[in-house]
Amino acid sequence: MHTVPPPHPRDLLPPLLACLPTAFASPRPPPALFPLLSPVLRQRLKYLGDGAPEDGGWLTLLSWNQNQAEQLPIAVKQMQIEPHPVSGEVELNDVQPAQYRYLDKETLQARIQIDQFNLQSIWVWCENDVHGETGPGWKLAELGVLSESKADLEWFDSPSKAETALLDQGKNGDDSAEDDYWASYDRSTADTPAKKPSPNIQTGAKIHPQSELEYFARYENVQPALDAHDPDEERVDIGQSTLRGDLLSQLKAQRTQADKSVNIGVDRESGISEPGPDINSPWKYAAALEALERQAQVMDDHDRTHGIVKRHIQAQLQSMLALSRDLGLNWDDFSGIVRSELDDMGKLATDKKAT
């Protein structure tokens, strides 16, 4: 984690505060607001920023918390913004120093409280904002009202303290998870494929030297849980096929029935009959079995491919449906677009077949 410069409220807050009252006059955010936002928040306002100005419009999208979003337009209406007579910038009283936290090792956030307007802003450090056409800097991640709730206590006075807290939290969390994982083996016995429980190790129990060999000898009969081969499981008959499970049994039954029919025909007829086909030829059954196996493999591959394509199309349709709903399209519009595209693709496929 490299050193990040602290945010300067006098540079960040005036242009932001100047844009907020426009939400009650225009359904779209002003262009000057977008470079101040983080990439995620910028995309949210671009695609969902149409709203009734009298209700605060796009102001509610600046907060990810529902309660904060409902209170934000009220707080903005109560703002008394007076631009400086010379510079024209919004005049601010002294603000509290920024506080910091790390969401992960690469995401640093800073909170600036604006007591003058009962607002608090959360900024995220962006190393490279290509779409915002700016260099590294602090971008607005969320805007809300000041809250008296003390549930959020993970803010720190400096980035170094926030980094230390993140490292300590990750270290303690990993150790705790690892301890819980291995302790689970002490509390219960493990079921193996052969249903032979491993010896139950009592927490804190000591193994005396005279019983060590006997203790570890108990593991010789334990089937590992990750071993796919279990000698104690029932073995499938060699004669059975994976095609339907009883293919060779049916072939043998047909062969036996054919032998009986031939014998009956020989008994009833007198004299020497013409030699018929050699039913007992083993290569015929092997060829039939091989052909059926190939046919089943082709059908199985086709079903698997069909299922994969079907699931992919379903996922894409669900994603497009969710996007269309966010953009304000109803079901009739969405289904009409999909049917129109399918018809065009069908015509294109027909033309390709014709050529």
Short mmCIF file of C-alpha atoms in Angstrom, two decimals:
data_model
loop_
_atom_site.label_atom_id
_atom_site.label_comp_id
_atom_site.label_asym_id
_atom_site.label_seq_id
_atom_site.Cartn_x
_atom_site.Cartn_y
_atom_site.Cartn_z
CA MET A 1 0.00 0.00 0.00
CA HIS A 2 1.59 3.26 -1.16
CA THR A 3 1.19 6.66 0.46
CA VAL A 4 -2.02 8.46 -0.50
CA PRO A 5 -2.36 12.25 -0.10
CA PRO A 6 -5.14 13.36 2.26
CA PRO A 7 -8.34 14.84 0.78
CA HIS A 8 -8.67 18.63 0.81
CA PRO A 9 -12.23 19.63 1.72
CA ARG A 10 -11.79 23.14 0.29
CA ASP A 11 -11.09 21.61 -3.12
CA LEU A 12 -13.59 18.72 -3.08
CA LEU A 13 -16.72 20.06 -1.37
CA PRO A 14 -17.51 23.43 -3.08
CA PRO A 15 -18.03 22.04 -6.62
CA LEU A 16 -20.05 19.14 -5.19
CA LEU A 17 -22.31 21.33 -3.06
CA ALA A 18 -22.90 23.70 -5.98
CA CYS A 19 -24.36 20.82 -8.05
CA LEU A 20 -26.78 19.47 -5.44
CA PRO A 21 -29.57 22.12 -5.63
CA THR A 22 -29.89 21.59 -9.40
CA ALA A 23 -31.61 18.27 -8.68
CA PHE A 24 -34.85 20.20 -7.96
CA ALA A 25 -34.69 22.00 -11.31
CA SER A 26 -33.39 19.41 -13.77
CA PRO A 27 -34.14 15.67 -14.12
CA ARG A 28 -30.55 14.97 -15.18
CA PRO A 29 -27.36 15.61 -13.18
CA PRO A 30 -25.21 18.51 -14.40
CA PRO A 31 -22.15 17.52 -16.48
CA ALA A 32 -19.85 19.15 -13.92
CA LEU A 33 -20.89 16.55 -11.34
CA PHE A 34 -19.71 13.42 -13.18
CA PRO A 35 -15.93 14.00 -12.90
CA LEU A 36 -16.36 14.30 -9.12
CA LEU A 37 -17.94 10.81 -8.77
CA SER A 38 -16.37 7.40 -8.46
CA PRO A 39 -16.72 5.16 -11.54
CA VAL A 40 -19.45 3.03 -9.94
CA LEU A 41 -21.52 5.98 -8.74
CA ARG A 42 -21.01 7.75 -12.09
CA GLN A 43 -22.44 4.78 -14.02
CA ARG A 44 -25.36 4.60 -11.61
CA LEU A 45 -26.35 8.22 -12.22
CA LYS A 46 -25.85 7.98 -15.98
CA TYR A 47 -28.21 5.03 -16.39
CA LEU A 48 -30.69 5.67 -13.55
CA GLY A 49 -30.47 9.44 -13.20
CA ASP A 50 -33.88 10.30 -14.67
CA GLY A 51 -36.29 11.28 -11.90
CA ALA A 52 -38.92 13.81 -10.93
CA PRO A 53 -37.19 17.04 -9.84
CA GLU A 54 -39.81 17.76 -7.20
CA ASP A 55 -38.89 14.51 -5.40
CA GLY A 56 -35.17 15.17 -5.42
CA GLY A 57 -34.65 13.18 -8.63
CA TRP A 58 -31.10 11.87 -8.91
CA LEU A 59 -30.15 13.04 -5.41
CA THR A 60 -31.41 9.77 -3.93
CA LEU A 61 -28.95 7.84 -6.11
CA LEU A 62 -25.98 9.42 -4.34
CA SER A 63 -26.61 7.24 -1.28
CA TRP A 64 -26.56 3.43 -1.20
CA ASN A 65 -28.61 3.32 2.01
CA GLN A 66 -32.38 3.56 1.59
CA ASN A 67 -32.97 5.60 4.75
CA GLN A 68 -30.13 7.96 3.91
CA ALA A 69 -31.43 8.35 0.36
CA GLU A 70 -34.87 9.41 1.60
CA GLN A 71 -33.43 12.03 3.96
CA LEU A 72 -30.88 13.47 1.52
CA PRO A 73 -33.31 15.68 -0.53
CA ILE A 74 -34.68 17.15 2.70
CA ALA A 75 -31.19 18.07 3.88
CA VAL A 76 -30.30 19.64 0.51
CA LYS A 77 -33.48 21.75 0.52
CA GLN A 78 -32.45 23.20 3.88
CA MET A 79 -28.98 24.17 2.65
CA GLN A 80 -28.24 27.90 2.68
CA ILE A 81 -25.59 28.25 0.00
CA GLU A 82 -24.07 31.69 -0.42
CA PRO A 83 -21.36 32.02 -3.08
CA HIS A 84 -18.40 34.25 -2.41
CA PRO A 85 -18.95 37.72 -3.89
CA VAL A 86 -15.58 37.68 -5.66
CA SER A 87 -14.73 34.06 -6.48
CA GLY A 88 -18.29 32.81 -6.76
CA GLU A 89 -17.42 29.62 -4.86
CA VAL A 90 -19.49 28.19 -2.03
CA GLU A 91 -18.30 29.43 1.32
CA LEU A 92 -17.66 26.71 3.89
CA ASN A 93 -17.12 26.81 7.59
CA ASP A 94 -14.34 24.78 9.11
CA VAL A 95 -14.89 21.04 8.63
CA GLN A 96 -13.61 18.20 10.78
CA PRO A 97 -10.48 16.33 9.69
CA ALA A 98 -11.07 13.39 7.40
CA GLN A 99 -11.29 9.85 8.78
CA TYR A 100 -10.15 6.75 6.93
CA ARG A 101 -10.85 3.06 6.48
CA TYR A 102 -9.73 0.25 4.17
CA LEU A 103 -12.43 -1.96 2.67
CA ASP A 104 -9.64 -4.21 1.39
CA LYS A 105 -5.94 -3.82 0.74
CA GLU A 106 -6.58 -1.76 -2.42
CA THR A 107 -9.69 0.30 -1.51
CA LEU A 108 -9.10 3.31 0.75
CA GLN A 109 -12.05 5.48 1.76
CA ALA A 110 -12.16 8.85 3.54
CA ARG A 111 -15.13 10.40 5.34
CA ILE A 112 -15.61 14.16 5.51
CA GLN A 113 -18.43 15.43 7.73
CA ILE A 114 -20.09 18.73 6.78
CA ASP A 115 -21.74 19.88 10.00
CA GLN A 116 -22.74 23.17 8.39
CA PHE A 117 -25.23 21.41 6.09
CA ASN A 118 -25.85 18.22 8.14
CA LEU A 119 -24.15 16.09 5.48
CA GLN A 120 -21.37 13.55 5.37
CA SER A 121 -19.46 12.54 2.26
CA ILE A 122 -17.48 9.34 1.68
CA TRP A 123 -14.66 9.53 -0.85
CA VAL A 124 -12.64 6.73 -2.41
CA TRP A 125 -9.11 7.01 -3.75
CA CYS A 126 -9.02 6.25 -7.50
CA GLU A 127 -5.57 5.61 -8.90
CA ASN A 128 -6.69 5.74 -12.53
CA ASP A 129 -10.07 7.08 -13.66
CA VAL A 130 -10.06 6.71 -17.44
CA HIS A 131 -13.72 7.51 -18.07
CA GLY A 132 -13.62 10.46 -15.70
CA GLU A 133 -10.70 11.86 -17.70
CA THR A 134 -8.81 12.73 -14.54
CA GLY A 135 -5.66 11.49 -12.92
CA PRO A 136 -5.30 9.92 -9.49
CA GLY A 137 -7.51 11.58 -6.90
CA TRP A 138 -10.39 11.36 -4.43
CA LYS A 139 -13.81 10.64 -5.93
CA LEU A 140 -17.22 10.70 -4.24
CA ALA A 141 -18.40 7.18 -3.37
CA GLU A 142 -21.50 8.13 -1.33
CA LEU A 143 -23.29 11.17 0.08
CA GLY A 144 -25.64 11.02 3.06
CA VAL A 145 -26.86 12.88 6.11
CA LEU A 146 -25.17 12.95 9.48
CA SER A 147 -26.29 10.07 11.66
CA GLU A 148 -26.07 9.58 15.41
CA SER A 149 -25.80 5.82 15.02
CA LYS A 150 -22.68 4.40 16.64
CA ALA A 151 -22.79 1.11 14.77
CA ASP A 152 -20.16 2.32 12.29
CA LEU A 153 -16.94 2.50 14.28
CA GLU A 154 -14.33 1.37 11.76
CA TRP A 155 -13.07 4.86 10.84
CA PHE A 156 -9.56 5.96 11.86
CA ASP A 157 -7.69 9.26 12.09
CA SER A 158 -5.01 8.36 9.54
CA PRO A 159 -4.52 5.95 6.61
CA SER A 160 -1.69 4.22 8.50
CA LYS A 161 -3.98 3.37 11.42
CA ALA A 162 -6.63 2.12 9.01
CA GLU A 163 -4.01 -0.04 7.27
CA THR A 164 -2.85 -1.49 10.60
CA ALA A 165 -6.43 -2.29 11.55
CA LEU A 166 -6.98 -4.04 8.22
CA LEU A 167 -3.85 -6.17 8.62
CA ASP A 168 -4.76 -7.09 12.19
CA GLN A 169 -8.29 -7.95 11.19
CA GLY A 170 -7.10 -10.14 8.31
CA LYS A 171 -4.54 -11.89 10.50
CA ASN A 172 -6.98 -12.59 13.32
CA GLY A 173 -9.68 -13.59 10.90
CA ASP A 174 -7.44 -16.09 9.09
CA ASP A 175 -6.20 -17.62 12.33
CA SER A 176 -9.70 -17.89 13.72
CA ALA A 177 -11.04 -19.51 10.57
CA GLU A 178 -8.14 -21.97 10.49
CA ASP A 179 -8.60 -22.85 14.16
CA ASP A 180 -12.32 -23.43 13.65
CA TYR A 181 -11.60 -25.62 10.63
CA TRP A 182 -9.22 -27.96 12.44
CA ALA A 183 -11.30 -27.92 15.64
CA SER A 184 -14.23 -29.33 13.68
CA TYR A 185 -12.27 -32.59 13.33
CA ASP A 186 -11.97 -32.82 17.10
CA ARG A 187 -15.69 -32.45 17.77
CA SER A 188 -17.01 -35.16 15.48
CA THR A 189 -16.00 -38.31 13.67
CA ALA A 190 -15.58 -38.28 9.92
CA ASP A 191 -17.79 -40.49 7.73
CA THR A 192 -15.80 -42.25 5.01
CA PRO A 193 -17.19 -43.96 1.91
CA ALA A 194 -16.83 -47.30 3.73
CA LYS A 195 -18.60 -45.83 6.80
CA LYS A 196 -15.61 -46.50 9.02
CA PRO A 197 -15.21 -43.64 11.46
CA SER A 198 -11.76 -42.34 12.13
CA PRO A 199 -10.63 -42.34 15.75
CA ASN A 200 -12.24 -39.52 17.71
CA ILE A 201 -9.49 -37.26 18.99
CA GLN A 202 -10.40 -35.69 22.29
CA THR A 203 -9.27 -32.10 22.65
CA GLY A 204 -6.34 -31.90 25.01
CA ALA A 205 -5.99 -35.68 25.29
CA LYS A 206 -2.43 -36.96 25.65
CA ILE A 207 -1.12 -40.07 23.89
CA HIS A 208 1.13 -42.16 26.06
CA PRO A 209 4.19 -43.73 24.44
CA GLN A 210 3.01 -47.28 25.12
CA SER A 211 -0.21 -46.72 23.22
CA GLU A 212 1.16 -44.67 20.31
CA LEU A 213 1.56 -47.60 17.92
CA GLU A 214 -1.88 -48.90 18.78
CA TYR A 215 -3.41 -45.44 18.27
CA PHE A 216 -1.95 -44.85 14.82
CA ALA A 217 -2.65 -48.44 13.78
CA ARG A 218 -6.36 -47.59 13.99
CA TYR A 219 -5.96 -45.37 10.92
CA GLU A 220 -4.92 -48.28 8.69
CA ASN A 221 -8.54 -49.31 8.15
CA VAL A 222 -9.87 -45.80 7.51
CA GLN A 223 -10.88 -45.03 3.92
CA PRO A 224 -9.79 -41.46 2.95
CA ALA A 225 -12.75 -39.25 2.15
CA LEU A 226 -11.11 -37.96 -1.07
CA ASP A 227 -10.27 -41.43 -2.39
CA ALA A 228 -12.72 -42.24 -5.17
CA HIS A 229 -11.99 -45.96 -5.00
CA ASP A 230 -13.55 -47.82 -2.08
CA PRO A 231 -12.80 -51.55 -1.95
CA ASP A 232 -15.71 -52.17 0.41
CA GLU A 233 -18.34 -50.83 -1.97
CA GLU A 234 -20.37 -53.28 -4.00
CA ARG A 235 -18.71 -53.95 -7.33
CA VAL A 236 -20.75 -53.65 -10.47
CA ASP A 237 -20.98 -56.84 -12.51
CA ILE A 238 -18.48 -56.91 -15.33
CA GLY A 239 -21.17 -57.93 -17.79
CA GLN A 240 -23.22 -54.79 -17.25
CA SER A 241 -22.89 -51.88 -19.67
CA THR A 242 -22.99 -48.18 -18.92
CA LEU A 243 -25.47 -47.70 -21.74
CA ARG A 244 -28.57 -48.81 -19.82
CA GLY A 245 -27.06 -50.98 -17.13
CA ASP A 246 -28.36 -54.31 -18.51
CA LEU A 247 -27.50 -54.29 -22.20
CA LEU A 248 -25.36 -57.44 -22.17
CA SER A 249 -27.92 -59.23 -20.01
CA GLN A 250 -30.58 -58.51 -22.62
CA LEU A 251 -28.30 -59.65 -25.43
CA LYS A 252 -27.62 -62.89 -23.58
CA ALA A 253 -31.35 -63.43 -23.07
CA GLN A 254 -32.01 -62.85 -26.76
CA ARG A 255 -29.24 -65.28 -27.63
CA THR A 256 -30.71 -67.94 -25.34
CA GLN A 257 -34.20 -67.42 -26.81
CA ALA A 258 -32.81 -67.73 -30.33
CA ASP A 259 -31.03 -70.98 -29.43
CA LYS A 260 -34.27 -72.42 -28.07
CA SER A 261 -36.15 -71.44 -31.24
CA VAL A 262 -33.53 -73.12 -33.45
CA ASN A 263 -33.58 -76.31 -31.37
CA ILE A 264 -37.37 -76.48 -31.48
CA GLY A 265 -37.33 -76.03 -35.27
CA VAL A 266 -34.79 -78.84 -35.68
CA ASP A 267 -36.87 -81.22 -33.56
CA ARG A 268 -40.04 -80.58 -35.51
CA GLU A 269 -38.57 -80.81 -38.98
CA SER A 270 -37.35 -84.09 -40.39
CA GLY A 271 -34.23 -84.43 -42.43
CA ILE A 272 -31.37 -82.04 -42.64
CA SER A 273 -32.28 -78.32 -42.65
CA GLU A 274 -30.34 -75.69 -44.50
CA PRO A 275 -27.70 -74.09 -42.33
CA GLY A 276 -28.96 -70.75 -40.89
CA PRO A 277 -26.95 -67.78 -39.71
CA ASP A 278 -24.37 -68.40 -37.03
CA ILE A 279 -26.19 -66.89 -34.02
CA ASN A 280 -23.42 -67.92 -31.67
CA SER A 281 -20.78 -65.77 -33.40
CA PRO A 282 -19.35 -63.55 -30.65
CA TRP A 283 -18.24 -60.78 -33.01
CA LYS A 284 -21.88 -60.00 -33.88
CA TYR A 285 -22.72 -59.19 -30.26
CA ALA A 286 -19.53 -57.15 -29.88
CA ALA A 287 -20.33 -55.16 -33.04
CA ALA A 288 -23.92 -54.55 -31.90
CA LEU A 289 -22.75 -53.45 -28.48
CA GLU A 290 -20.14 -51.11 -29.97
CA ALA A 291 -22.72 -49.54 -32.31
CA LEU A 292 -25.17 -48.97 -29.45
CA GLU A 293 -22.43 -47.47 -27.30
CA ARG A 294 -21.46 -45.05 -30.09
CA GLN A 295 -25.09 -44.05 -30.60
CA ALA A 296 -25.56 -43.46 -26.87
CA GLN A 297 -22.35 -41.39 -26.73
CA VAL A 298 -23.56 -39.19 -29.61
CA MET A 299 -26.94 -38.70 -27.95
CA ASP A 300 -25.31 -37.91 -24.60
CA ASP A 301 -22.97 -35.31 -26.19
CA HIS A 302 -25.92 -33.73 -27.99
CA ASP A 303 -27.98 -33.52 -24.78
CA ARG A 304 -25.04 -32.06 -22.86
CA THR A 305 -24.37 -29.44 -25.54
CA HIS A 306 -28.08 -28.60 -25.72
CA GLY A 307 -28.21 -28.13 -21.94
CA ILE A 308 -25.14 -25.87 -21.88
CA VAL A 309 -26.48 -23.66 -24.67
CA LYS A 310 -29.90 -23.51 -23.00
CA ARG A 311 -28.46 -22.43 -19.64
CA HIS A 312 -26.29 -19.79 -21.34
CA ILE A 313 -29.27 -18.34 -23.22
CA GLN A 314 -31.37 -18.30 -20.03
CA ALA A 315 -28.64 -16.44 -18.14
CA GLN A 316 -28.25 -13.87 -20.93
CA LEU A 317 -32.01 -13.32 -21.17
CA GLN A 318 -32.31 -12.85 -17.39
CA SER A 319 -29.47 -10.34 -17.44
CA MET A 320 -30.98 -8.40 -20.35
CA LEU A 321 -34.42 -8.46 -18.67
CA ALA A 322 -32.97 -6.98 -15.47
CA LEU A 323 -31.18 -4.28 -17.48
CA SER A 324 -34.34 -3.41 -19.43
CA ARG A 325 -36.31 -3.07 -16.19
CA ASP A 326 -33.68 -0.74 -14.76
CA LEU A 327 -33.92 1.38 -17.91
CA GLY A 328 -37.72 1.62 -17.61
CA LEU A 329 -38.80 -0.86 -20.31
CA ASN A 330 -41.82 -3.03 -19.62
CA TRP A 331 -42.25 -6.69 -20.51
CA ASP A 332 -44.00 -6.01 -23.83
CA ASP A 333 -41.15 -3.80 -25.03
CA PHE A 334 -38.52 -6.32 -23.96
CA SER A 335 -40.28 -9.33 -25.47
CA GLY A 336 -40.92 -7.38 -28.69
CA ILE A 337 -37.23 -6.57 -29.05
CA VAL A 338 -36.23 -10.20 -28.43
CA ARG A 339 -38.79 -11.58 -30.91
CA SER A 340 -37.74 -9.03 -33.55
CA GLU A 341 -34.08 -10.01 -33.18
CA LEU A 342 -34.95 -13.72 -33.34
CA ASP A 343 -36.95 -13.17 -36.53
CA ASP A 344 -34.05 -11.28 -38.14
CA MET A 345 -31.60 -14.00 -37.14
CA GLY A 346 -33.95 -16.65 -38.53
CA LYS A 347 -34.14 -14.87 -41.87
CA LEU A 348 -30.37 -14.55 -41.95
CA ALA A 349 -29.93 -18.26 -41.20
CA THR A 350 -32.43 -19.14 -43.96
CA ASP A 351 -30.54 -16.99 -46.48
CA LYS A 352 -27.25 -18.67 -45.57
CA LYS A 353 -28.80 -22.13 -46.08
CA ALA A 354 -30.15 -21.06 -49.47
CA THR A 355 -26.74 -19.89 -50.64
#
